[in-house]
């Protein structure tokens, strides 16, 4: 027998959770790029940061779960977790963050808050 068959469900669940975190990390890097500005060098920096973060995350997840034994179902589970994040979690987070951003924008544009800032800046 090449690999142990006990514990495969835990490896699958851990790698699926790792895929969810990978999706969140890529969204965070994209949001950071949009927040700072999308220049050529900023895009290169955020792409490298995102790739490095996902690589380190996958390395430690594979080290912890399979002791760096390459198992196709563990890599597939990470891909499935990332796909689940993109299909289910990402749209919900996008709606929540857009709602919060719009409320903050309305708060910042309110007349009373502008008066307070003008008073404080004198």
Short mmCIF file of N, CA, C and O in Angstrom, two decimals:
data_model
loop_
_atom_site.label_atom_id
_atom_site.label_comp_id
_atom_site.label_asym_id
_atom_site.label_seq_id
_atom_site.Cartn_x
_atom_site.Cartn_y
_atom_site.Cartn_z
N UNK A 1 0.85 -1.18 0.00
CA UNK A 1 0.00 0.00 0.00
C UNK A 1 0.89 1.24 0.00
O UNK A 1 1.77 1.37 0.83
N UNK A 2 0.61 2.13 -0.90
CA UNK A 2 1.47 3.29 -1.08
C UNK A 2 1.22 4.36 -0.03
O UNK A 2 2.15 4.89 0.56
N UNK A 3 -0.04 4.71 0.22
CA UNK A 3 -0.39 5.73 1.20
C UNK A 3 -1.34 5.14 2.22
O UNK A 3 -2.07 4.19 1.93
N UNK A 4 -1.33 5.73 3.40
CA UNK A 4 -2.32 5.34 4.39
C UNK A 4 -3.70 5.81 3.93
O UNK A 4 -3.84 6.91 3.42
N UNK A 5 -4.69 4.98 4.15
CA UNK A 5 -6.04 5.40 3.78
C UNK A 5 -6.78 6.01 4.95
O UNK A 5 -7.82 6.65 4.77
N UNK A 6 -6.27 5.85 6.16
CA UNK A 6 -6.91 6.49 7.31
C UNK A 6 -6.49 7.95 7.35
O UNK A 6 -5.34 8.30 7.10
N UNK A 7 -7.42 8.80 7.64
CA UNK A 7 -7.12 10.22 7.75
C UNK A 7 -7.26 10.99 6.46
O UNK A 7 -6.99 12.19 6.43
N UNK A 8 -7.68 10.33 5.37
CA UNK A 8 -7.80 11.04 4.11
C UNK A 8 -8.90 12.10 4.15
O UNK A 8 -8.77 13.14 3.52
N UNK A 9 -9.95 11.85 4.91
CA UNK A 9 -11.04 12.84 5.00
C UNK A 9 -10.55 14.10 5.70
O UNK A 9 -10.96 15.21 5.34
N UNK A 10 -9.65 13.95 6.67
CA UNK A 10 -9.11 15.13 7.34
C UNK A 10 -8.18 15.93 6.42
O UNK A 10 -8.18 17.15 6.44
N UNK A 11 -7.40 15.21 5.63
CA UNK A 11 -6.54 15.88 4.65
C UNK A 11 -7.41 16.64 3.65
O UNK A 11 -7.13 17.79 3.32
N UNK A 12 -8.48 15.99 3.17
CA UNK A 12 -9.37 16.63 2.21
C UNK A 12 -10.00 17.88 2.80
O UNK A 12 -10.03 18.94 2.15
N UNK A 13 -10.50 17.80 4.04
CA UNK A 13 -11.14 18.96 4.68
C UNK A 13 -10.13 20.08 4.94
O UNK A 13 -10.45 21.26 4.75
N UNK A 14 -8.92 19.74 5.38
CA UNK A 14 -7.91 20.76 5.63
C UNK A 14 -7.51 21.46 4.33
O UNK A 14 -7.38 22.68 4.29
N UNK A 15 -7.36 20.69 3.27
CA UNK A 15 -6.97 21.31 2.00
C UNK A 15 -8.11 22.11 1.40
O UNK A 15 -7.87 23.14 0.75
N UNK A 16 -9.36 21.69 1.62
CA UNK A 16 -10.49 22.49 1.15
C UNK A 16 -10.55 23.81 1.91
O UNK A 16 -10.81 24.87 1.33
N UNK A 17 -10.29 23.77 3.23
CA UNK A 17 -10.23 25.01 4.01
C UNK A 17 -9.07 25.89 3.54
O UNK A 17 -9.19 27.11 3.50
N UNK A 18 -7.97 25.27 3.18
CA UNK A 18 -6.83 26.01 2.64
C UNK A 18 -7.22 26.70 1.33
O UNK A 18 -6.82 27.84 1.08
N UNK A 19 -8.01 26.03 0.51
CA UNK A 19 -8.50 26.64 -0.73
C UNK A 19 -9.37 27.85 -0.46
O UNK A 19 -9.31 28.85 -1.17
N UNK A 20 -10.21 27.77 0.59
CA UNK A 20 -11.03 28.93 0.97
C UNK A 20 -10.14 30.11 1.38
O UNK A 20 -10.39 31.25 1.00
N UNK A 21 -9.10 29.82 2.15
CA UNK A 21 -8.18 30.88 2.59
C UNK A 21 -7.42 31.44 1.38
O UNK A 21 -7.17 32.65 1.31
N UNK A 22 -7.07 30.58 0.43
CA UNK A 22 -6.40 31.05 -0.79
C UNK A 22 -7.30 32.03 -1.55
O UNK A 22 -6.81 33.06 -2.04
N UNK A 23 -8.57 31.72 -1.64
CA UNK A 23 -9.50 32.63 -2.31
C UNK A 23 -9.61 33.96 -1.60
O UNK A 23 -9.64 35.02 -2.22
N UNK A 24 -9.66 33.91 -0.26
CA UNK A 24 -9.73 35.14 0.52
C UNK A 24 -8.46 35.96 0.34
O UNK A 24 -8.51 37.18 0.20
N UNK A 25 -7.31 35.31 0.32
CA UNK A 25 -6.04 36.01 0.16
C UNK A 25 -5.97 36.69 -1.22
O UNK A 25 -5.49 37.83 -1.33
N UNK A 26 -6.43 36.00 -2.26
CA UNK A 26 -6.39 36.62 -3.59
C UNK A 26 -7.35 37.81 -3.66
O UNK A 26 -7.02 38.82 -4.28
N UNK A 27 -8.50 37.71 -3.00
CA UNK A 27 -9.41 38.85 -2.94
C UNK A 27 -8.80 40.01 -2.16
O UNK A 27 -8.96 41.17 -2.55
N UNK A 28 -8.10 39.71 -1.09
CA UNK A 28 -7.44 40.74 -0.29
C UNK A 28 -6.39 41.46 -1.12
O UNK A 28 -6.31 42.69 -1.10
N UNK A 29 -5.58 40.71 -1.86
CA UNK A 29 -4.56 41.33 -2.70
C UNK A 29 -5.18 42.19 -3.79
O UNK A 29 -4.68 43.28 -4.09
N UNK A 30 -6.27 41.72 -4.38
CA UNK A 30 -6.94 42.51 -5.41
C UNK A 30 -7.54 43.78 -4.81
O UNK A 30 -7.46 44.86 -5.41
N UNK A 31 -8.13 43.68 -3.63
CA UNK A 31 -8.69 44.86 -2.96
C UNK A 31 -7.60 45.85 -2.61
O UNK A 31 -7.79 47.07 -2.73
N UNK A 32 -6.46 45.35 -2.17
CA UNK A 32 -5.33 46.22 -1.85
C UNK A 32 -4.86 46.95 -3.11
O UNK A 32 -4.57 48.15 -3.06
N UNK A 33 -4.81 46.25 -4.21
CA UNK A 33 -4.40 46.88 -5.47
C UNK A 33 -5.38 47.96 -5.89
O UNK A 33 -4.99 49.04 -6.33
N UNK A 34 -6.68 47.69 -5.73
CA UNK A 34 -7.70 48.69 -6.09
C UNK A 34 -7.65 49.89 -5.14
O UNK A 34 -7.89 51.01 -5.55
N UNK A 35 -7.35 49.64 -3.88
CA UNK A 35 -7.30 50.70 -2.89
C UNK A 35 -6.10 51.61 -3.11
O UNK A 35 -6.23 52.84 -3.08
N UNK A 36 -4.95 51.05 -3.36
CA UNK A 36 -3.72 51.83 -3.52
C UNK A 36 -3.65 52.49 -4.89
O UNK A 36 -3.23 53.62 -5.03
N UNK A 37 -4.05 51.77 -5.89
CA UNK A 37 -3.96 52.28 -7.25
C UNK A 37 -3.38 51.21 -8.14
O UNK A 37 -2.54 50.41 -7.71
N UNK A 38 -3.80 51.19 -9.38
CA UNK A 38 -3.39 50.11 -10.27
C UNK A 38 -2.34 50.60 -11.26
O UNK A 38 -2.61 50.69 -12.45
N UNK A 39 -1.17 50.89 -10.76
CA UNK A 39 -0.07 51.19 -11.66
C UNK A 39 0.61 49.88 -12.04
O UNK A 39 0.34 48.84 -11.49
N UNK A 40 1.52 49.97 -12.99
CA UNK A 40 2.19 48.76 -13.46
C UNK A 40 2.99 48.10 -12.34
O UNK A 40 2.92 46.89 -12.14
N UNK A 41 3.76 48.89 -11.61
CA UNK A 41 4.61 48.33 -10.55
C UNK A 41 3.79 47.85 -9.36
O UNK A 41 4.14 46.86 -8.72
N UNK A 42 2.68 48.52 -9.07
CA UNK A 42 1.82 48.06 -7.99
C UNK A 42 1.16 46.73 -8.35
O UNK A 42 1.02 45.86 -7.51
N UNK A 43 0.78 46.59 -9.60
CA UNK A 43 0.19 45.32 -10.04
C UNK A 43 1.20 44.18 -9.94
O UNK A 43 0.88 43.08 -9.49
N UNK A 44 2.44 44.44 -10.34
CA UNK A 44 3.49 43.42 -10.23
C UNK A 44 3.72 43.07 -8.76
O UNK A 44 3.82 41.89 -8.41
N UNK A 45 3.78 44.08 -7.89
CA UNK A 45 3.99 43.84 -6.47
C UNK A 45 2.85 43.02 -5.85
O UNK A 45 3.09 42.05 -5.14
N UNK A 46 1.61 43.39 -6.15
CA UNK A 46 0.49 42.66 -5.56
C UNK A 46 0.38 41.25 -6.13
O UNK A 46 0.03 40.31 -5.41
N UNK A 47 0.70 41.08 -7.41
CA UNK A 47 0.67 39.73 -7.99
C UNK A 47 1.74 38.84 -7.35
O UNK A 47 1.48 37.67 -7.03
N UNK A 48 2.93 39.39 -7.16
CA UNK A 48 3.98 38.62 -6.51
C UNK A 48 3.64 38.31 -5.06
O UNK A 48 3.89 37.19 -4.57
N UNK A 49 3.07 39.27 -4.35
CA UNK A 49 2.67 39.06 -2.96
C UNK A 49 1.58 37.99 -2.87
O UNK A 49 1.63 37.11 -2.01
N UNK A 50 0.62 38.05 -3.77
CA UNK A 50 -0.46 37.07 -3.78
C UNK A 50 0.09 35.67 -4.09
O UNK A 50 -0.25 34.69 -3.41
N UNK A 51 0.93 35.57 -5.09
CA UNK A 51 1.50 34.28 -5.47
C UNK A 51 2.38 33.71 -4.36
O UNK A 51 2.29 32.52 -4.05
N UNK A 52 3.19 34.55 -3.75
CA UNK A 52 4.05 34.09 -2.66
C UNK A 52 3.23 33.64 -1.46
O UNK A 52 3.51 32.60 -0.86
N UNK A 53 2.18 34.40 -1.13
CA UNK A 53 1.33 34.03 -0.01
C UNK A 53 0.62 32.71 -0.23
O UNK A 53 0.54 31.85 0.66
N UNK A 54 0.10 32.49 -1.43
CA UNK A 54 -0.59 31.24 -1.74
C UNK A 54 0.40 30.08 -1.76
O UNK A 54 0.08 28.99 -1.27
N UNK A 55 1.60 30.30 -2.27
CA UNK A 55 2.60 29.24 -2.29
C UNK A 55 2.99 28.84 -0.88
O UNK A 55 3.08 27.64 -0.57
N UNK A 56 3.24 29.81 -0.01
CA UNK A 56 3.60 29.50 1.39
C UNK A 56 2.44 28.80 2.09
O UNK A 56 2.64 27.83 2.83
N UNK A 57 1.23 29.27 1.85
CA UNK A 57 0.05 28.65 2.47
C UNK A 57 -0.10 27.20 2.03
O UNK A 57 -0.31 26.31 2.86
N UNK A 58 0.02 26.94 0.73
CA UNK A 58 -0.08 25.56 0.24
C UNK A 58 1.06 24.69 0.76
O UNK A 58 0.85 23.52 1.09
N UNK A 59 2.26 25.24 0.82
CA UNK A 59 3.40 24.48 1.32
C UNK A 59 3.16 24.02 2.76
O UNK A 59 3.33 22.84 3.08
N UNK A 60 2.75 24.95 3.62
CA UNK A 60 2.56 24.57 5.02
C UNK A 60 1.33 23.68 5.21
O UNK A 60 1.33 22.81 6.08
N UNK A 61 0.31 23.86 4.41
CA UNK A 61 -0.86 22.98 4.50
C UNK A 61 -0.49 21.57 4.05
O UNK A 61 -0.89 20.58 4.69
N UNK A 62 0.27 21.46 2.97
CA UNK A 62 0.71 20.13 2.53
C UNK A 62 1.70 19.51 3.52
O UNK A 62 1.66 18.32 3.76
N UNK A 63 2.55 20.34 4.11
CA UNK A 63 3.49 19.83 5.10
C UNK A 63 2.75 19.31 6.32
O UNK A 63 3.06 18.23 6.84
N UNK A 64 1.76 20.04 6.78
CA UNK A 64 1.01 19.65 7.96
C UNK A 64 0.11 18.44 7.70
O UNK A 64 0.01 17.55 8.53
N UNK A 65 -0.53 18.41 6.55
CA UNK A 65 -1.51 17.35 6.32
C UNK A 65 -0.91 16.07 5.74
O UNK A 65 -1.29 14.98 6.14
N UNK A 66 0.01 16.18 4.79
CA UNK A 66 0.52 14.98 4.12
C UNK A 66 2.03 14.82 4.22
O UNK A 66 2.58 13.93 3.57
N UNK A 67 2.67 15.63 5.00
CA UNK A 67 4.14 15.61 5.12
C UNK A 67 4.82 15.72 3.76
O UNK A 67 5.77 15.02 3.45
N UNK A 68 4.26 16.60 2.93
CA UNK A 68 4.73 16.91 1.58
C UNK A 68 4.66 15.73 0.63
O UNK A 68 5.37 15.69 -0.38
N UNK A 69 3.79 14.75 0.91
CA UNK A 69 3.50 13.71 -0.08
C UNK A 69 2.50 14.29 -1.06
O UNK A 69 1.47 14.81 -0.66
N UNK A 70 2.83 14.21 -2.33
CA UNK A 70 1.93 14.76 -3.33
C UNK A 70 0.77 13.80 -3.52
O UNK A 70 0.95 12.67 -3.97
N UNK A 71 -0.41 14.25 -3.17
CA UNK A 71 -1.62 13.46 -3.35
C UNK A 71 -2.58 14.30 -4.19
O UNK A 71 -2.88 15.44 -3.85
N UNK A 72 -3.05 13.72 -5.26
CA UNK A 72 -3.87 14.45 -6.19
C UNK A 72 -5.17 14.92 -5.56
O UNK A 72 -5.65 16.02 -5.83
N UNK A 73 -5.75 14.11 -4.67
CA UNK A 73 -7.00 14.53 -4.05
C UNK A 73 -6.81 15.71 -3.12
O UNK A 73 -7.73 16.51 -2.94
N UNK A 74 -5.63 15.87 -2.54
CA UNK A 74 -5.41 17.03 -1.68
C UNK A 74 -5.28 18.32 -2.50
O UNK A 74 -5.81 19.37 -2.12
N UNK A 75 -4.62 18.23 -3.64
CA UNK A 75 -4.53 19.39 -4.52
C UNK A 75 -5.90 19.70 -5.11
O UNK A 75 -6.30 20.87 -5.23
N UNK A 76 -6.65 18.67 -5.47
CA UNK A 76 -8.01 18.86 -5.96
C UNK A 76 -8.92 19.48 -4.91
O UNK A 76 -9.79 20.30 -5.23
N UNK A 77 -8.72 19.10 -3.65
CA UNK A 77 -9.52 19.67 -2.56
C UNK A 77 -9.21 21.15 -2.39
O UNK A 77 -10.11 21.96 -2.14
N UNK A 78 -7.95 21.54 -2.54
CA UNK A 78 -7.59 22.96 -2.45
C UNK A 78 -8.24 23.73 -3.60
O UNK A 78 -8.76 24.84 -3.40
N UNK A 79 -8.23 23.16 -4.79
CA UNK A 79 -8.90 23.80 -5.92
C UNK A 79 -10.40 23.88 -5.72
O UNK A 79 -11.03 24.89 -6.06
N UNK A 80 -10.99 22.84 -5.14
CA UNK A 80 -12.42 22.85 -4.86
C UNK A 80 -12.76 23.92 -3.82
O UNK A 80 -13.75 24.62 -3.95
N UNK A 81 -11.93 24.05 -2.80
CA UNK A 81 -12.15 25.09 -1.79
C UNK A 81 -12.08 26.48 -2.39
O UNK A 81 -12.89 27.35 -2.06
N UNK A 82 -11.12 26.70 -3.28
CA UNK A 82 -11.01 28.00 -3.94
C UNK A 82 -12.22 28.26 -4.84
O UNK A 82 -12.72 29.39 -4.91
N UNK A 83 -12.70 27.23 -5.51
CA UNK A 83 -13.88 27.38 -6.37
C UNK A 83 -15.13 27.67 -5.54
O UNK A 83 -15.97 28.48 -5.92
N UNK A 84 -15.25 27.01 -4.39
CA UNK A 84 -16.38 27.26 -3.50
C UNK A 84 -16.32 28.70 -2.98
O UNK A 84 -17.35 29.38 -2.90
N UNK A 85 -15.13 29.17 -2.64
CA UNK A 85 -15.00 30.55 -2.19
C UNK A 85 -15.47 31.51 -3.28
O UNK A 85 -16.22 32.44 -3.03
N UNK A 86 -15.01 31.29 -4.51
CA UNK A 86 -15.32 32.19 -5.60
C UNK A 86 -16.82 32.15 -5.94
O UNK A 86 -17.40 33.16 -6.29
N UNK A 87 -17.44 30.98 -5.82
CA UNK A 87 -18.85 30.85 -6.21
C UNK A 87 -19.81 31.24 -5.10
O UNK A 87 -20.88 31.78 -5.38
N UNK A 88 -19.45 30.99 -3.84
CA UNK A 88 -20.42 31.18 -2.76
C UNK A 88 -20.04 32.31 -1.80
O UNK A 88 -20.89 33.13 -1.45
N UNK A 89 -18.82 32.36 -1.36
CA UNK A 89 -18.43 33.32 -0.32
C UNK A 89 -18.14 34.69 -0.92
O UNK A 89 -18.54 35.71 -0.35
N UNK A 90 -17.48 34.74 -2.04
CA UNK A 90 -17.09 36.01 -2.65
C UNK A 90 -18.29 36.92 -2.96
O UNK A 90 -18.23 38.11 -2.63
N UNK A 91 -19.37 36.42 -3.56
CA UNK A 91 -20.51 37.32 -3.82
C UNK A 91 -21.13 37.88 -2.55
O UNK A 91 -21.53 39.05 -2.51
N UNK A 92 -21.19 37.08 -1.51
CA UNK A 92 -21.76 37.55 -0.24
C UNK A 92 -20.87 38.64 0.37
O UNK A 92 -21.36 39.69 0.80
N UNK A 93 -19.56 38.39 0.40
CA UNK A 93 -18.64 39.40 0.94
C UNK A 93 -18.66 40.67 0.11
O UNK A 93 -18.56 41.77 0.65
N UNK A 94 -18.82 40.54 -1.20
CA UNK A 94 -18.86 41.71 -2.07
C UNK A 94 -20.07 42.57 -1.75
O UNK A 94 -19.96 43.80 -1.66
N UNK A 95 -21.23 41.95 -1.53
CA UNK A 95 -22.43 42.70 -1.18
C UNK A 95 -22.27 43.38 0.17
O UNK A 95 -22.61 44.56 0.34
N UNK A 96 -21.71 42.67 1.16
CA UNK A 96 -21.53 43.23 2.49
C UNK A 96 -20.56 44.41 2.46
O UNK A 96 -20.84 45.47 3.03
N UNK A 97 -19.44 44.25 1.77
CA UNK A 97 -18.45 45.33 1.72
C UNK A 97 -18.95 46.52 0.93
O UNK A 97 -18.66 47.66 1.27
N UNK A 98 -19.71 46.28 -0.14
CA UNK A 98 -20.30 47.41 -0.88
C UNK A 98 -21.31 48.16 -0.03
O UNK A 98 -21.37 49.39 -0.08
N UNK A 99 -22.10 47.46 0.77
CA UNK A 99 -23.05 48.10 1.67
C UNK A 99 -22.32 48.96 2.70
O UNK A 99 -22.68 50.12 2.92
N UNK A 100 -21.27 48.41 3.30
CA UNK A 100 -20.50 49.17 4.30
C UNK A 100 -19.83 50.38 3.65
O UNK A 100 -19.85 51.48 4.20
N UNK A 101 -19.27 50.19 2.45
CA UNK A 101 -18.62 51.30 1.76
C UNK A 101 -19.61 52.41 1.42
O UNK A 101 -19.32 53.60 1.60
N UNK A 102 -20.80 52.04 0.98
CA UNK A 102 -21.81 53.04 0.65
C UNK A 102 -22.27 53.79 1.89
O UNK A 102 -22.49 55.00 1.85
N UNK A 103 -22.44 53.09 3.02
CA UNK A 103 -22.84 53.75 4.26
C UNK A 103 -21.75 54.70 4.74
O UNK A 103 -22.04 55.81 5.21
N UNK A 104 -20.49 54.29 4.63
CA UNK A 104 -19.39 55.18 5.03
C UNK A 104 -19.30 56.39 4.10
O UNK A 104 -19.03 57.50 4.55
N UNK A 105 -19.55 56.17 2.81
CA UNK A 105 -19.52 57.28 1.86
C UNK A 105 -20.64 58.27 2.17
O UNK A 105 -20.43 59.49 2.14
N UNK A 106 -21.84 57.77 2.51
CA UNK A 106 -22.94 58.66 2.87
C UNK A 106 -22.63 59.41 4.16
O UNK A 106 -22.96 60.59 4.29
N UNK A 107 -22.00 58.72 5.10
CA UNK A 107 -21.63 59.36 6.36
C UNK A 107 -20.60 60.46 6.13
O UNK A 107 -20.71 61.54 6.70
N UNK A 108 -19.63 60.19 5.29
CA UNK A 108 -18.59 61.18 5.03
C UNK A 108 -19.11 62.36 4.23
O UNK A 108 -18.56 63.46 4.32
N UNK A 109 -20.14 62.16 3.44
CA UNK A 109 -20.69 63.24 2.63
C UNK A 109 -21.79 64.01 3.34
O UNK A 109 -22.33 64.95 2.78
N UNK A 110 -22.11 63.63 4.55
CA UNK A 110 -23.19 64.32 5.25
C UNK A 110 -22.76 65.75 5.60
O UNK A 110 -21.59 66.05 5.83
N UNK A 111 -23.72 66.64 5.68
CA UNK A 111 -23.46 68.05 5.90
C UNK A 111 -22.85 68.31 7.28
O UNK A 111 -21.91 69.08 7.41
N UNK A 112 -23.37 67.65 8.30
CA UNK A 112 -22.88 67.86 9.67
C UNK A 112 -21.44 67.41 9.82
O UNK A 112 -20.65 68.07 10.50
N UNK A 113 -21.09 66.30 9.20
CA UNK A 113 -19.71 65.81 9.30
C UNK A 113 -18.75 66.76 8.58
O UNK A 113 -17.64 66.99 9.06
N UNK A 114 -19.19 67.32 7.46
CA UNK A 114 -18.35 68.29 6.76
C UNK A 114 -18.12 69.53 7.63
O UNK A 114 -17.02 70.07 7.67
N UNK A 115 -19.15 69.96 8.33
CA UNK A 115 -19.02 71.11 9.23
C UNK A 115 -18.01 70.81 10.34
O UNK A 115 -17.20 71.67 10.70
N UNK A 116 -18.09 69.62 10.90
CA UNK A 116 -17.16 69.23 11.97
C UNK A 116 -15.73 69.25 11.47
O UNK A 116 -14.82 69.76 12.12
N UNK A 117 -15.51 68.66 10.27
CA UNK A 117 -14.16 68.65 9.70
C UNK A 117 -13.66 70.05 9.39
O UNK A 117 -12.48 70.36 9.63
N UNK A 118 -14.53 70.91 8.90
CA UNK A 118 -14.12 72.29 8.64
C UNK A 118 -13.76 73.01 9.93
O UNK A 118 -12.81 73.77 9.98
N UNK A 119 -14.52 72.75 11.00
CA UNK A 119 -14.24 73.36 12.28
C UNK A 119 -12.90 72.87 12.83
O UNK A 119 -12.11 73.65 13.37
N UNK A 120 -12.64 71.58 12.72
CA UNK A 120 -11.41 71.00 13.26
C UNK A 120 -10.19 71.42 12.46
O UNK A 120 -9.08 71.48 13.00
N UNK A 121 -10.36 71.72 11.19
CA UNK A 121 -9.23 72.07 10.33
C UNK A 121 -8.88 73.56 10.39
O UNK A 121 -7.93 73.98 9.75
N UNK A 122 -9.63 74.35 11.14
CA UNK A 122 -9.33 75.78 11.24
C UNK A 122 -8.10 76.03 12.03
O UNK A 122 -7.63 75.38 12.83
#
